[in-house]
Every structure is written in structure tokens, then in C-alpha cells.
Coordinates of C-alpha atoms and ligand atoms in Angstrom, one line a residue:
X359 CA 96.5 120.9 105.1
X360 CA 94.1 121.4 101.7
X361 CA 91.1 120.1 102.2
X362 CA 89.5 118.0 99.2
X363 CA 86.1 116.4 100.2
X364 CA 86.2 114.0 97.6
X365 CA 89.1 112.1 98.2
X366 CA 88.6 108.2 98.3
X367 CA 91.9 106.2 99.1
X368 CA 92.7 102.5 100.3
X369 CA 95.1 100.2 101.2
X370 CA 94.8 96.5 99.7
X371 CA 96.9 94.2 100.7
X372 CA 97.0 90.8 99.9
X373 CA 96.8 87.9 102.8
X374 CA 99.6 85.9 101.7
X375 CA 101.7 87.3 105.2
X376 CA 102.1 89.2 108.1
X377 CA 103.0 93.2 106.9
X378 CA 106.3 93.8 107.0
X379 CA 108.4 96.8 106.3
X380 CA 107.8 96.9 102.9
X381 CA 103.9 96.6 103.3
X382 CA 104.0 98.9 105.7
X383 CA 105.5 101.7 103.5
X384 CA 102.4 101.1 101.2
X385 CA 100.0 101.3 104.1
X386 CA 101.6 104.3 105.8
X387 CA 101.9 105.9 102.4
X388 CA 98.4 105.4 101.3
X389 CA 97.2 106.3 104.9
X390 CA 98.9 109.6 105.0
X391 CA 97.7 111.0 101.3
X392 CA 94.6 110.5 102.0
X393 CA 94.2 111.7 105.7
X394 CA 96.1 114.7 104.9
X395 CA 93.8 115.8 102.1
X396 CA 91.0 114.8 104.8
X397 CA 90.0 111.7 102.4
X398 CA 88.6 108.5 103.3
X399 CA 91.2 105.6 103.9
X400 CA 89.3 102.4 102.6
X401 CA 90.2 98.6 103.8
X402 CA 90.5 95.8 101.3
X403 CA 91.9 92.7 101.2
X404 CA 92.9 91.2 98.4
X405 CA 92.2 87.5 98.5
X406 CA 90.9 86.6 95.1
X407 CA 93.8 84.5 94.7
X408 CA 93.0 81.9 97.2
X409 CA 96.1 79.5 96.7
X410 CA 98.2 82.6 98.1
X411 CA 96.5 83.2 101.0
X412 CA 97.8 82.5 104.3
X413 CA 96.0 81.2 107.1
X414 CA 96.4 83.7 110.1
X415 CA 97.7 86.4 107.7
X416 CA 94.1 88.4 107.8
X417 CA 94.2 88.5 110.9
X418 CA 97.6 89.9 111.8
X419 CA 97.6 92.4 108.8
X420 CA 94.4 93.9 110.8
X421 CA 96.3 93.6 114.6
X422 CA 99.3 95.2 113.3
X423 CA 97.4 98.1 111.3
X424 CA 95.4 98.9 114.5
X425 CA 98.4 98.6 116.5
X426 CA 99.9 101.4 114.5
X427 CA 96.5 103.5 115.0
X428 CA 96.0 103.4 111.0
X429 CA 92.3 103.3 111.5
X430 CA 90.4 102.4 108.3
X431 CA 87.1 103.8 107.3
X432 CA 83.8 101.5 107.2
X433 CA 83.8 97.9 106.7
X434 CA 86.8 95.8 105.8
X435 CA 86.1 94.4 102.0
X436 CA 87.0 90.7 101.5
X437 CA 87.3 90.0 97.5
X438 CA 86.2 86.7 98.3
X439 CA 82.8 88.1 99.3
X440 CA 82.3 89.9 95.9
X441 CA 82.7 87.1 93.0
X442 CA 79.3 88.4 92.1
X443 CA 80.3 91.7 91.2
X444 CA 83.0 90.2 89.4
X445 CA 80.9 88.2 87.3
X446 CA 78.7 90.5 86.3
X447 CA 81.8 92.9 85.3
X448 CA 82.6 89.8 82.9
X449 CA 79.0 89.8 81.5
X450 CA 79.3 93.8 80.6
X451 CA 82.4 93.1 78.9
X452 CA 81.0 90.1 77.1
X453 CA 77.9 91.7 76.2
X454 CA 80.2 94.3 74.3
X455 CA 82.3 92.2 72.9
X456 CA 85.4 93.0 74.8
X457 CA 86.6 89.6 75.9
X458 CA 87.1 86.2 74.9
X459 CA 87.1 83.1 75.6
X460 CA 90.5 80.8 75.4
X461 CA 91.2 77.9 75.6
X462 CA 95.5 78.1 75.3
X463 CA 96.9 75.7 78.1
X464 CA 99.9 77.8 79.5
X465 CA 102.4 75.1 78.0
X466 CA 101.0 76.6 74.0
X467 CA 101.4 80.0 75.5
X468 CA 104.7 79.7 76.9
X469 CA 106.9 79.6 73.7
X470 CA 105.8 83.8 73.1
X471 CA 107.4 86.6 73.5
X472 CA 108.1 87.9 77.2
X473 CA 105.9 90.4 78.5
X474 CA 107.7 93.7 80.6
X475 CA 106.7 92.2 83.5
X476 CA 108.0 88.5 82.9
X477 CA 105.2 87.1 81.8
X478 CA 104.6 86.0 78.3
X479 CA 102.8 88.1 75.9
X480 CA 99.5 86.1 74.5
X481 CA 99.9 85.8 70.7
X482 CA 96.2 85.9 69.9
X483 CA 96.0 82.0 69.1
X484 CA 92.3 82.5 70.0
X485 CA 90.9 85.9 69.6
X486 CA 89.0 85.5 66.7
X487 CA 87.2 81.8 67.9
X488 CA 88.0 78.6 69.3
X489 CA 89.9 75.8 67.4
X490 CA 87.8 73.7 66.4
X491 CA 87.1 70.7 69.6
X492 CA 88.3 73.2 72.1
X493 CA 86.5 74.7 74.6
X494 CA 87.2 77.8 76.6
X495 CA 89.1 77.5 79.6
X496 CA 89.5 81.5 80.3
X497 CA 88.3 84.7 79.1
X498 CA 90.8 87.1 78.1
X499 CA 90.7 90.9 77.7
X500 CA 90.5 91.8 73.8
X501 CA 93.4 94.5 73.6
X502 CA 94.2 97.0 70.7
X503 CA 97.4 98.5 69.5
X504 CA 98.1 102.2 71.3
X505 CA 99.6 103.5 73.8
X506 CA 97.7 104.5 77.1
X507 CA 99.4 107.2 79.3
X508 CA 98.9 108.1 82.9
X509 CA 100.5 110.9 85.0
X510 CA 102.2 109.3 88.5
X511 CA 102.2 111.6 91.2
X512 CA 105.5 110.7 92.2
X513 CA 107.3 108.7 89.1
X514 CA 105.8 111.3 86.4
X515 CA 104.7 110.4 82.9
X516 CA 104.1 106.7 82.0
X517 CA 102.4 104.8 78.6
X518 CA 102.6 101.6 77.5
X519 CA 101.2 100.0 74.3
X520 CA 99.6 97.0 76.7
X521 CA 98.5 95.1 72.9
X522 CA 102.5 95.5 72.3
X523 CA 103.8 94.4 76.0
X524 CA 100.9 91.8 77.2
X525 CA 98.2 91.4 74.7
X526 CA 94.8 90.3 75.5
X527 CA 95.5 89.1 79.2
X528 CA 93.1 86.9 81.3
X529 CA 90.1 88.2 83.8
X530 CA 88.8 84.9 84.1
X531 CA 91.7 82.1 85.0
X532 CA 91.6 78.5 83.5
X533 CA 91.5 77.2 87.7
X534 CA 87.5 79.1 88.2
X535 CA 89.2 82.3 89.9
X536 CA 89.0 86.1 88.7
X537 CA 92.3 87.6 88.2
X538 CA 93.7 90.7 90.3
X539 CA 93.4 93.2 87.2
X540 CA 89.4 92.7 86.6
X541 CA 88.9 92.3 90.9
X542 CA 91.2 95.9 91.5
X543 CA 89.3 97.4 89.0
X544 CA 85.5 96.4 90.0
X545 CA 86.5 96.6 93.5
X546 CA 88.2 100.6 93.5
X547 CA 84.9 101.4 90.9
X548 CA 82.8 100.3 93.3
X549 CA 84.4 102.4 96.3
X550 CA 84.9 105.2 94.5
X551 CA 88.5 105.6 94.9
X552 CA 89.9 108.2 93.4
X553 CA 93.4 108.1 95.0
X554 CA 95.6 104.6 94.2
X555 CA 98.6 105.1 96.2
X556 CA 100.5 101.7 96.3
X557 CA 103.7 99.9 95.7
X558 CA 105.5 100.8 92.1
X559 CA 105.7 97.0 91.4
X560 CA 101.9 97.3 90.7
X561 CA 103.5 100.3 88.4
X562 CA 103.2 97.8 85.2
X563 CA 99.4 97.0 85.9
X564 CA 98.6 100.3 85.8
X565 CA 97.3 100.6 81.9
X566 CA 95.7 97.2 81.8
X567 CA 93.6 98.5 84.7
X568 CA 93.2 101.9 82.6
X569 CA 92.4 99.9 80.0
X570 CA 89.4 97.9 82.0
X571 CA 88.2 101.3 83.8
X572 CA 87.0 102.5 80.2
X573 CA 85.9 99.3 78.8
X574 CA 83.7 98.8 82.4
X575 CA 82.9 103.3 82.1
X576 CA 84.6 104.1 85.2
X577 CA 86.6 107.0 86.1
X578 CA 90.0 106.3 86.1
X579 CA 92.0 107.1 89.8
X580 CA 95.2 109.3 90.4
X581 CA 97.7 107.1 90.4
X582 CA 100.9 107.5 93.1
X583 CA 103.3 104.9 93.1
X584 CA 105.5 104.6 96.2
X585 CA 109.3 102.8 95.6
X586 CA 109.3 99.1 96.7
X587 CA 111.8 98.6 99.7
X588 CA 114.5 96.1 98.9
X589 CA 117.4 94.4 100.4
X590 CA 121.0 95.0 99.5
X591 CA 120.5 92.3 96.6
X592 CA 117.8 94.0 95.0
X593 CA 115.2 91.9 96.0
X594 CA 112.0 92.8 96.8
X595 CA 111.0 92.3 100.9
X596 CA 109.2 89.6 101.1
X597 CA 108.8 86.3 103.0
X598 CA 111.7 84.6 101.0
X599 CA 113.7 87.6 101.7
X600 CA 113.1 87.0 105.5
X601 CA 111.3 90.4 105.5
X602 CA 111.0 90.7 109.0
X603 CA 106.8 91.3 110.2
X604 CA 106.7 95.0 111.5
X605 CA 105.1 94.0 114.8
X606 CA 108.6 92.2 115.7
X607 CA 110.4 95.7 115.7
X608 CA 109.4 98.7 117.9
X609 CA 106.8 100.6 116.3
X610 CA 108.8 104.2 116.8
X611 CA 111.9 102.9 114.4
X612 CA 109.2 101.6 112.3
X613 CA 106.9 104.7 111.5
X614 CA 110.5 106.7 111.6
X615 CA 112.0 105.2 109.3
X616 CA 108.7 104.6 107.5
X617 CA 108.8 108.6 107.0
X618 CA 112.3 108.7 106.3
X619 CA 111.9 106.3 103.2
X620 CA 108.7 108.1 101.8
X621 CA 111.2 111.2 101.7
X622 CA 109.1 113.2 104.7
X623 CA 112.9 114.6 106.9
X624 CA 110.7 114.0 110.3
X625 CA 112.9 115.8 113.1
X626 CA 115.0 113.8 115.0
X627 CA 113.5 114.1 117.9
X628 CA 110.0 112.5 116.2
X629 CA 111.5 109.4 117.1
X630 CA 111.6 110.0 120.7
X631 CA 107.8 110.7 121.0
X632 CA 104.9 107.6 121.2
X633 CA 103.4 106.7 118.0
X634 CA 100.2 108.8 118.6
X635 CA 102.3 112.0 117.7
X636 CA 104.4 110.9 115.2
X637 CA 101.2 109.9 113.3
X638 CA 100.0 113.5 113.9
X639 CA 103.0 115.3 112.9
X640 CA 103.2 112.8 110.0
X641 CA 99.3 113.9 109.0
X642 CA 99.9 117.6 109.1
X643 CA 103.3 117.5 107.5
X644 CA 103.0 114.9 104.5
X645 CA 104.4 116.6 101.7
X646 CA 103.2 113.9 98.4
X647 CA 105.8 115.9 96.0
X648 CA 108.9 114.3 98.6
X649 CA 107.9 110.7 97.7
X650 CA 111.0 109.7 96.1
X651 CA 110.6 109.2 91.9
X652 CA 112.0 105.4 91.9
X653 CA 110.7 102.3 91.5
X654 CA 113.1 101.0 94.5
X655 CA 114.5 102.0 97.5
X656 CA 117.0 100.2 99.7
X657 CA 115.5 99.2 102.9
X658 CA 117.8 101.6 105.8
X659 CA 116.8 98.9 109.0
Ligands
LIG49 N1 97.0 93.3 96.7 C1 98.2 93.9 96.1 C2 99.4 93.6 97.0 O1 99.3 93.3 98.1 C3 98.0 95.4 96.1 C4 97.0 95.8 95.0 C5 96.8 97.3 94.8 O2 97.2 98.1 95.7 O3 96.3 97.6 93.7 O4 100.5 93.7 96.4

């Protein structure tokens, strides 16, 4: 075990359903990097987009954590206790001139270019003022061409020219809420995290929220990207795949086969002992460099 004082991680899941295996990788994953470099394992949940979450879902993501003895460290944020924060990140970047405000209904954005990640890139209609009778109905990050680079810990090497792929995308959304990238960004600042170990589908965020760490001046995390679990199809578990919850399986198989995705070869007979020990041996023996260098893995239950 190395020992590194300073290590902040967390675990942020979104409250849109109960964890299931899927989640549970990222939990286990993010769990195990940070209590193996004796770090701190933070709590958040990510509710800042309140037409996703799930009534009930809170609450079971916290059973079935504490069921699996992946205790947290302090108190359990709520981003829908911290719109303040928010706001006044949005002031700083106003103040400095690093967003604006738009007034594009989706419909005028929707006949650009697609975006990597599906979405479509902004074309800019109103980064340098408002048409004339409009007012602004969200405030978009002011990007500039360049590429920004991070290193993974497990997928290596990544840039992407964001201005290029996305262009100046939204903090502020036309319905009153803050969107994830500002609320990751304020809220991991604000803990000090310096570990981000989560699911590679958040892999295409990554240099927007670069991008927002040095327009707000704070340090930008380590970055580990764990593969996303998916069925036979391809698709991502979730609940239209029927992802089963993790608390309707036996937690053994689960942590097991937990390890066995995250690349960790736990002996066989691991999965004979109660989950108390298999968290132990999973502590002492997490090896980051074994995480698997995909995006995707297929799910083995
Ligand atoms: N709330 C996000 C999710 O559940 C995770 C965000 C993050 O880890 O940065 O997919």
C-alpha cells in the first residue's frame, strides 16, 4: 500500500435509479483507488438535473452502498443544496468575460453539426451579442480553438479541440437549472478532489471540465476512467436495459465479479469468504495499472 495523504476521491452518482452493476463498478472502483492510497472517499449525489431524479432512488443508492460496507467520508453532498455556489461560479465567469448569454431555442441549434458525443455543436449564432428583440435564455461557456490534453490513468493520452467538437456549451440551461459540467466542476473544487475515477462515458466531458477548472483557477484532478459495463448489444446498463439493481443479486458474485471486471484476478476462493474480507483483500491488493484500457466491457453476470 503507498500511502499519499492528499488523496481526495468520490463517488457521484446521479439519482435517476437504484445502482446496478454498472454503477457499482464505478463505486467500487472509485472506492478502492482511493482507500488503497489511504485517501478520502467523498459522497455526492448528483441531482442538479431534477427532471431525472427518481423518487426513492437516494435512498436506495445509500442502503445498497452501506450494505456493501463502502463507507463514505463526512456528509453526503446534495447538488441541490449548493445552487448558490453555482451561481456565484457563473458570476466569476461573467465578471471575466468568459460566458454568454443565448438566447438559441434548441430547434435554431439543431440543424449544426453533431458534436462527438451526439449532441450538436453550437455554431456561435450568439457569442458576440444578442439579436436584436431577443433575450437570453442560457449562458454558454465562450470556447477557443486548441486542443486540451489530459493523461487517463487507465485509457492513456486523450485531447480534444472542445471549440472544434462542442463549441461554447451551456452552464446555465434555458429551463432555470445549472448543467452537470459547471455543478462537477464547482462541486470537486470545492472538495478538493484530486482523484476523478468514474465511468469512461463521462470520458468526453473531461476537457470541457478542464476547460472550466482553469477559467474558475482550480487545480485540475487525475483523471481514471473505468470501462462502462454493457450487455451483449452494446448498450450501456441501464434501466432500459433491465440492468438488474445490485441488491437483487448476492453481494459475493457482485463484489467478485466487480473485481474480476476492474481487471484485479481475485483468487477463487475470494468468492467463498463474506463481503467484509473480500473488501479487505480488494483494499490491500488493488493494482490501478490492471483497470482495463477500454471504454467498454461486456457485462460477465
Ligand atoms: N453523476 C454522474 C453519473 O451518475 C457521474 C458524474 C461524475 O462522476 O463526474 O453518471
Amino acid at each position: 500500500m503507498t500511502g499519499h495523504a492528499s488523496y481526495v476521491g468520490r463517488f457521484a452518482p446521479s439519482p435517476s435509479g437504484p445502482l446496478h452493476f454498472g454503477s457499482m463498478v464505478a463505486a467500487l472502483g472509485s472506492y478502492l483507488d482511493a482507500r488503497h492510497h489511504r485517501g478520502r472517499w467523498l459522497l455526492r449525489i448528483e441531482d442538479v438535473d431534477r427532471p431525472r431524479v427518481v423518487v426513492g432512488a437516494e435512498s436506495a443508492i445509500l442502503r445498497t452502498l452501506e450494505a456493501f460496507g463502502l463507507e463514505w467520508d463526512g456528509p453526503v453532498v446534495r447538488q441541490r443544496e449548493r445552487v448558490a455556489a453555482y451561481e456565484q461560479a457563473l458570476a466569476q465567469l461573467q465578471a471575466a468575460g468568459k460566458v454568454f448569454g443565448c438566447a438559441c431555442t434548441r430547434r435554431e441549434i439543431a440543424d449544426s453539426v453533431l458534436a462527438r458525443d451526439g449532441s450538436h455543436r453550437y455554431p456561435g449564432t450568439c457569442r458576440n451579442g444578442l439579436p436584436p428583440g431577443r433575450a437570453a435564455r442560457a449562458w454558454r461557456f465562450r470556447t477557443s480553438p486548441g486542443e486540451v490534453c489530459f493523461e487517463d490513468l487507465a485509457q492513456g493520452r486523450l485531447c480534444e479541440d472542445v471549440d472544434a467538437d462542442v463549441g461554447d456549451f451551456v452552464l446555465l440551461r434555458a429551463d432555470g437549472l445549472f448543467a452537470y459540467q459547471l455543478a462537477v466542476v464547482v462541486d470537486d473544487g470545492e472538495a478538493g478532489v484530486t482523484h476523478v475515477v468514474r465511468g469512461a462515458d463521462l470520458i468526453d466531458s473531461t476537457c470541457r471540465q478542464i476547460l472550466l477548472q482553469r477559467a474558475l483557477g482550480l487545480r485540475t484532478p487525475r483523471y481514471l476512467h473505468l470501462p462502462v459495463v454493457v450487455n451483449s448489444a452494446g448498450e450501456k446498463l441501464s434501466k432500459q436495459t433491465l440492468a438488474r439493481a445490485v441488491d437483487e443479486l448476492a453481494p459475493q458474485t457482485v463484489l467478485f465479479e466487480a473485481l474480476v471486471f476492474l481487471g484485479q484476478q481475485p483468487p477463487a476462493v475470494l468468492a467463498r469468504e463474506g463481503i467484509a474480507t473480500m473488501r479487505s483483500w480488494a483494499i490491500d491488493n488493488w493494482q490501478r495499472e490492471q483497470v482495463p484500457g477500454r471504454r467498454t466491457g461486456l457485462l460477465s453476470l
